[in-house]
Amino acid sequence: MTTPSDALRERAHAPIENTTITVQLGHRTFRAFEPGGLDDEELTTLFEVARHTASSSFLQQTTIIRVTDPEVRERLHRASGQPYVGGDRGELLVFIADQYRNSRIRAEGGVPEAPLHRANLFITALHDSLLAAQNLVVAAESMGLGTCYLGSILADPRAVIDALALPPLTFPIVGLLVGRPAQDPQFKPRLPLDLIVSENSYPRIASYCEALADYDEEVRDYYDLRDASTRVESFTTLVRTKIGVGGAHVSPMLEVLHEQGFALE
């Protein structure tokens, strides 16, 4: 796997270095993969890593669905609206916040399932799913594989629920592509450390536009180098213009959560 450039290393240098940290600092999103998926040994390793992820109260409230049926994958492709989700390049995994399994365990023991409908436990199931996904990503990248998170599957959550035959008390949290990279993308610059880390209280910034002026320029350079034919955006422009516009930002999320049995009280 390509390692970070010297410039990136200088910009994102960690005081402690080891193999894991080097891989994590070198994280990039890949949207093009070689045809085909992973072998059984690779998949089992990734799934074992996900299975051993920390879990809230040891309730283990996540399920991973590997999509191998071309028809199901095409339905998820259409739901996401992203062209790189279709086809047979890389593995497509979907991480499910799963209260259904525990509801069945409670029902078989004669215990009401009512707590599983509340927001509290839904949030812990969401945590379990995202932690498992991130753990799997770190493992995949350490194996020289590329990954791409797919929040876009929530542009049409009902279509995803239908395609995956999800029962009540489950919800698709995020999709993930994993495979052998067929591209070499640039490293995307991140917000300055002093804007995202604080001590004891929330950081108070007099003017975010002033504080982010240098970062905005860095982001413009990144997009200009990536594709000179596209409109160049700064980070602050992106925040002002892209939030709440289309896709997963405007899908009827709360309605679908209610339909799945999450009353979110």
PDB file of N, CA, C and O in Angstrom, residues 127-165:
ATOM      1  N   HIS A 127     -23.311   2.725  18.153  1.00  0.00           N
ATOM      2  CA  HIS A 127     -21.904   2.730  18.564  1.00  0.00           C
ATOM      3  C   HIS A 127     -21.234   1.406  18.211  1.00  0.00           C
ATOM      4  O   HIS A 127     -20.127   1.374  17.649  1.00  0.00           O
ATOM      5  N   ASP A 128     -21.891   0.301  18.571  1.00  0.00           N
ATOM      6  CA  ASP A 128     -21.312  -1.026  18.306  1.00  0.00           C
ATOM      7  C   ASP A 128     -20.998  -1.195  16.823  1.00  0.00           C
ATOM      8  O   ASP A 128     -19.937  -1.714  16.449  1.00  0.00           O
ATOM      9  N   SER A 129     -21.929  -0.764  15.970  1.00  0.00           N
ATOM     10  CA  SER A 129     -21.762  -0.947  14.529  1.00  0.00           C
ATOM     11  C   SER A 129     -20.611  -0.102  13.986  1.00  0.00           C
ATOM     12  O   SER A 129     -19.781  -0.583  13.201  1.00  0.00           O
ATOM     13  N   LEU A 130     -20.538   1.156  14.397  1.00  0.00           N
ATOM     14  CA  LEU A 130     -19.490   2.033  13.891  1.00  0.00           C
ATOM     15  C   LEU A 130     -18.117   1.628  14.415  1.00  0.00           C
ATOM     16  O   LEU A 130     -17.122   1.700  13.679  1.00  0.00           O
ATOM     17  N   LEU A 131     -18.055   1.196  15.673  1.00  0.00           N
ATOM     18  CA  LEU A 131     -16.775   0.740  16.208  1.00  0.00           C
ATOM     19  C   LEU A 131     -16.285  -0.496  15.458  1.00  0.00           C
ATOM     20  O   LEU A 131     -15.096  -0.610  15.135  1.00  0.00           O
ATOM     21  N   ALA A 132     -17.208  -1.417  15.188  1.00  0.00           N
ATOM     22  CA  ALA A 132     -16.828  -2.630  14.447  1.00  0.00           C
ATOM     23  C   ALA A 132     -16.348  -2.277  13.044  1.00  0.00           C
ATOM     24  O   ALA A 132     -15.363  -2.841  12.548  1.00  0.00           O
ATOM     25  N   ALA A 133     -17.039  -1.338  12.398  1.00  0.00           N
ATOM     26  CA  ALA A 133     -16.643  -0.931  11.048  1.00  0.00           C
ATOM     27  C   ALA A 133     -15.247  -0.312  11.050  1.00  0.00           C
ATOM     28  O   ALA A 133     -14.404  -0.640  10.207  1.00  0.00           O
ATOM     29  N   GLN A 134     -14.984   0.575  12.002  1.00  0.00           N
ATOM     30  CA  GLN A 134     -13.680   1.231  12.039  1.00  0.00           C
ATOM     31  C   GLN A 134     -12.575   0.235  12.380  1.00  0.00           C
ATOM     32  O   GLN A 134     -11.463   0.307  11.820  1.00  0.00           O
ATOM     33  N   ASN A 135     -12.859  -0.686  13.284  1.00  0.00           N
ATOM     34  CA  ASN A 135     -11.866  -1.706  13.615  1.00  0.00           C
ATOM     35  C   ASN A 135     -11.515  -2.532  12.377  1.00  0.00           C
ATOM     36  O   ASN A 135     -10.353  -2.851  12.120  1.00  0.00           O
ATOM     37  N   LEU A 136     -12.535  -2.888  11.602  1.00  0.00           N
ATOM     38  CA  LEU A 136     -12.318  -3.659  10.383  1.00  0.00           C
ATOM     39  C   LEU A 136     -11.508  -2.856   9.370  1.00  0.00           C
ATOM     40  O   LEU A 136     -10.629  -3.399   8.687  1.00  0.00           O
ATOM     41  N   VAL A 137     -11.772  -1.551   9.278  1.00  0.00           N
ATOM     42  CA  VAL A 137     -11.035  -0.702   8.341  1.00  0.00           C
ATOM     43  C   VAL A 137      -9.555  -0.657   8.698  1.00  0.00           C
ATOM     44  O   VAL A 137      -8.688  -0.772   7.817  1.00  0.00           O
ATOM     45  N   VAL A 138      -9.238  -0.495   9.963  1.00  0.00           N
ATOM     46  CA  VAL A 138      -7.831  -0.462  10.379  1.00  0.00           C
ATOM     47  C   VAL A 138      -7.150  -1.773  10.015  1.00  0.00           C
ATOM     48  O   VAL A 138      -6.025  -1.795   9.498  1.00  0.00           O
ATOM     49  N   ALA A 139      -7.842  -2.893  10.267  1.00  0.00           N
ATOM     50  CA  ALA A 139      -7.269  -4.201   9.921  1.00  0.00           C
ATOM     51  C   ALA A 139      -7.068  -4.324   8.416  1.00  0.00           C
ATOM     52  O   ALA A 139      -6.020  -4.794   7.951  1.00  0.00           O
ATOM     53  N   ALA A 140      -8.076  -3.915   7.642  1.00  0.00           N
ATOM     54  CA  ALA A 140      -7.987  -4.015   6.181  1.00  0.00           C
ATOM     55  C   ALA A 140      -6.811  -3.194   5.651  1.00  0.00           C
ATOM     56  O   ALA A 140      -6.039  -3.651   4.793  1.00  0.00           O
ATOM     57  N   GLU A 141      -6.663  -1.970   6.144  1.00  0.00           N
ATOM     58  CA  GLU A 141      -5.576  -1.125   5.670  1.00  0.00           C
ATOM     59  C   GLU A 141      -4.215  -1.692   6.073  1.00  0.00           C
ATOM     60  O   GLU A 141      -3.239  -1.548   5.336  1.00  0.00           O
ATOM     61  N   SER A 142      -4.150  -2.355   7.239  1.00  0.00           N
ATOM     62  CA  SER A 142      -2.888  -2.967   7.651  1.00  0.00           C
ATOM     63  C   SER A 142      -2.515  -4.133   6.742  1.00  0.00           C
ATOM     64  O   SER A 142      -1.347  -4.529   6.675  1.00  0.00           O
ATOM     65  N   MET A 143      -3.512  -4.694   6.029  1.00  0.00           N
ATOM     66  CA  MET A 143      -3.293  -5.801   5.100  1.00  0.00           C
ATOM     67  C   MET A 143      -3.028  -5.308   3.678  1.00  0.00           C
ATOM     68  O   MET A 143      -2.976  -6.092   2.736  1.00  0.00           O
ATOM     69  N   GLY A 144      -2.915  -3.981   3.507  1.00  0.00           N
ATOM     70  CA  GLY A 144      -2.658  -3.413   2.193  1.00  0.00           C
ATOM     71  C   GLY A 144      -3.899  -3.246   1.347  1.00  0.00           C
ATOM     72  O   GLY A 144      -3.799  -3.006   0.137  1.00  0.00           O
ATOM     73  N   LEU A 145      -5.080  -3.347   1.963  1.00  0.00           N
ATOM     74  CA  LEU A 145      -6.336  -3.206   1.231  1.00  0.00           C
ATOM     75  C   LEU A 145      -6.823  -1.767   1.302  1.00  0.00           C
ATOM     76  O   LEU A 145      -6.428  -0.996   2.177  1.00  0.00           O
ATOM     77  N   GLY A 146      -7.712  -1.411   0.381  1.00  0.00           N
ATOM     78  CA  GLY A 146      -8.332  -0.098   0.388  1.00  0.00           C
ATOM     79  C   GLY A 146      -9.764  -0.191   0.871  1.00  0.00           C
ATOM     80  O   GLY A 146     -10.409  -1.243   0.765  1.00  0.00           O
ATOM     81  N   THR A 147     -10.289   0.919   1.399  1.00  0.00           N
ATOM     82  CA  THR A 147     -11.652   0.937   1.926  1.00  0.00           C
ATOM     83  C   THR A 147     -12.367   2.223   1.532  1.00  0.00           C
ATOM     84  O   THR A 147     -11.728   3.241   1.238  1.00  0.00           O
ATOM     85  N   CYS A 148     -13.691   2.148   1.566  1.00  0.00           N
ATOM     86  CA  CYS A 148     -14.522   3.327   1.305  1.00  0.00           C
ATOM     87  C   CYS A 148     -15.812   3.192   2.101  1.00  0.00           C
ATOM     88  O   CYS A 148     -16.606   2.275   1.865  1.00  0.00           O
ATOM     89  N   TYR A 149     -16.016   4.079   3.052  1.00  0.00           N
ATOM     90  CA  TYR A 149     -17.271   4.098   3.796  1.00  0.00           C
ATOM     91  C   TYR A 149     -18.402   4.584   2.886  1.00  0.00           C
ATOM     92  O   TYR A 149     -18.196   5.454   2.040  1.00  0.00           O
ATOM     93  N   LEU A 150     -19.595   4.032   3.097  1.00  0.00           N
ATOM     94  CA  LEU A 150     -20.757   4.372   2.267  1.00  0.00           C
ATOM     95  C   LEU A 150     -21.908   4.864   3.141  1.00  0.00           C
ATOM     96  O   LEU A 150     -22.887   4.165   3.386  1.00  0.00           O
ATOM     97  N   GLY A 151     -21.790   6.097   3.618  1.00  0.00           N
ATOM     98  CA  GLY A 151     -22.933   6.710   4.287  1.00  0.00           C
ATOM     99  C   GLY A 151     -24.062   6.937   3.302  1.00  0.00           C
ATOM    100  O   GLY A 151     -25.221   7.107   3.695  1.00  0.00           O
ATOM    101  N   SER A 152     -23.724   6.894   2.019  1.00  0.00           N
ATOM    102  CA  SER A 152     -24.704   7.153   0.953  1.00  0.00           C
ATOM    103  C   SER A 152     -25.824   6.117   0.898  1.00  0.00           C
ATOM    104  O   SER A 152     -26.864   6.372   0.286  1.00  0.00           O
ATOM    105  N   ILE A 153     -25.642   4.943   1.526  1.00  0.00           N
ATOM    106  CA  ILE A 153     -26.729   3.960   1.488  1.00  0.00           C
ATOM    107  C   ILE A 153     -27.968   4.486   2.203  1.00  0.00           C
ATOM    108  O   ILE A 153     -29.077   3.990   1.973  1.00  0.00           O
ATOM    109  N   LEU A 154     -27.794   5.505   3.046  1.00  0.00           N
ATOM    110  CA  LEU A 154     -28.936   6.056   3.766  1.00  0.00           C
ATOM    111  C   LEU A 154     -29.666   7.126   2.959  1.00  0.00           C
ATOM    112  O   LEU A 154     -30.583   7.763   3.467  1.00  0.00           O
ATOM    113  N   ALA A 155     -29.274   7.306   1.696  1.00  0.00           N
ATOM    114  CA  ALA A 155     -30.055   8.178   0.823  1.00  0.00           C
ATOM    115  C   ALA A 155     -31.442   7.586   0.589  1.00  0.00           C
ATOM    116  O   ALA A 155     -32.411   8.312   0.336  1.00  0.00           O
ATOM    117  N   ASP A 156     -31.550   6.257   0.659  1.00  0.00           N
ATOM    118  CA  ASP A 156     -32.843   5.575   0.513  1.00  0.00           C
ATOM    119  C   ASP A 156     -32.860   4.385   1.475  1.00  0.00           C
ATOM    120  O   ASP A 156     -32.725   3.233   1.070  1.00  0.00           O
ATOM    121  N   PRO A 157     -33.018   4.648   2.787  1.00  0.00           N
ATOM    122  CA  PRO A 157     -32.918   3.554   3.763  1.00  0.00           C
ATOM    123  C   PRO A 157     -33.971   2.479   3.583  1.00  0.00           C
ATOM    124  O   PRO A 157     -33.694   1.309   3.844  1.00  0.00           O
ATOM    125  N   ARG A 158     -35.158   2.843   3.118  1.00  0.00           N
ATOM    126  CA  ARG A 158     -36.196   1.821   2.910  1.00  0.00           C
ATOM    127  C   ARG A 158     -35.758   0.813   1.856  1.00  0.00           C
ATOM    128  O   ARG A 158     -35.992  -0.393   1.997  1.00  0.00           O
ATOM    129  N   ALA A 159     -35.128   1.290   0.781  1.00  0.00           N
ATOM    130  CA  ALA A 159     -34.665   0.389  -0.274  1.00  0.00           C
ATOM    131  C   ALA A 159     -33.590  -0.554   0.255  1.00  0.00           C
ATOM    132  O   ALA A 159     -33.542  -1.731  -0.124  1.00  0.00           O
ATOM    133  N   VAL A 160     -32.728  -0.068   1.130  1.00  0.00           N
ATOM    134  CA  VAL A 160     -31.678  -0.907   1.707  1.00  0.00           C
ATOM    135  C   VAL A 160     -32.288  -1.954   2.633  1.00  0.00           C
ATOM    136  O   VAL A 160     -31.922  -3.132   2.590  1.00  0.00           O
ATOM    137  N   ILE A 161     -33.223  -1.526   3.458  1.00  0.00           N
ATOM    138  CA  ILE A 161     -33.907  -2.456   4.370  1.00  0.00           C
ATOM    139  C   ILE A 161     -34.609  -3.552   3.582  1.00  0.00           C
ATOM    140  O   ILE A 161     -34.533  -4.740   3.927  1.00  0.00           O
ATOM    141  N   ASP A 162     -35.252  -3.173   2.494  1.00  0.00           N
ATOM    142  CA  ASP A 162     -35.960  -4.152   1.663  1.00  0.00           C
ATOM    143  C   ASP A 162     -34.971  -5.080   0.953  1.00  0.00           C
ATOM    144  O   ASP A 162     -35.168  -6.306   0.927  1.00  0.00           O
ATOM    145  N   ALA A 163     -33.910  -4.533   0.403  1.00  0.00           N
ATOM    146  CA  ALA A 163     -32.936  -5.344  -0.337  1.00  0.00           C
ATOM    147  C   ALA A 163     -32.261  -6.379   0.558  1.00  0.00           C
ATOM    148  O   ALA A 163     -31.974  -7.497   0.128  1.00  0.00           O
ATOM    149  N   LEU A 164     -32.013  -6.010   1.811  1.00  0.00           N
ATOM    150  CA  LEU A 164     -31.316  -6.898   2.734  1.00  0.00           C
ATOM    151  C   LEU A 164     -32.277  -7.710   3.614  1.00  0.00           C
ATOM    152  O   LEU A 164     -31.819  -8.460   4.483  1.00  0.00           O
ATOM    153  N   ALA A 165     -33.585  -7.557   3.373  1.00  0.00           N
ATOM    154  CA  ALA A 165     -34.606  -8.285   4.144  1.00  0.00           C
ATOM    155  C   ALA A 165     -34.387  -8.100   5.641  1.00  0.00           C
ATOM    156  O   ALA A 165     -34.410  -9.069   6.420  1.00  0.00           O
TER     157      ALA A 165
END
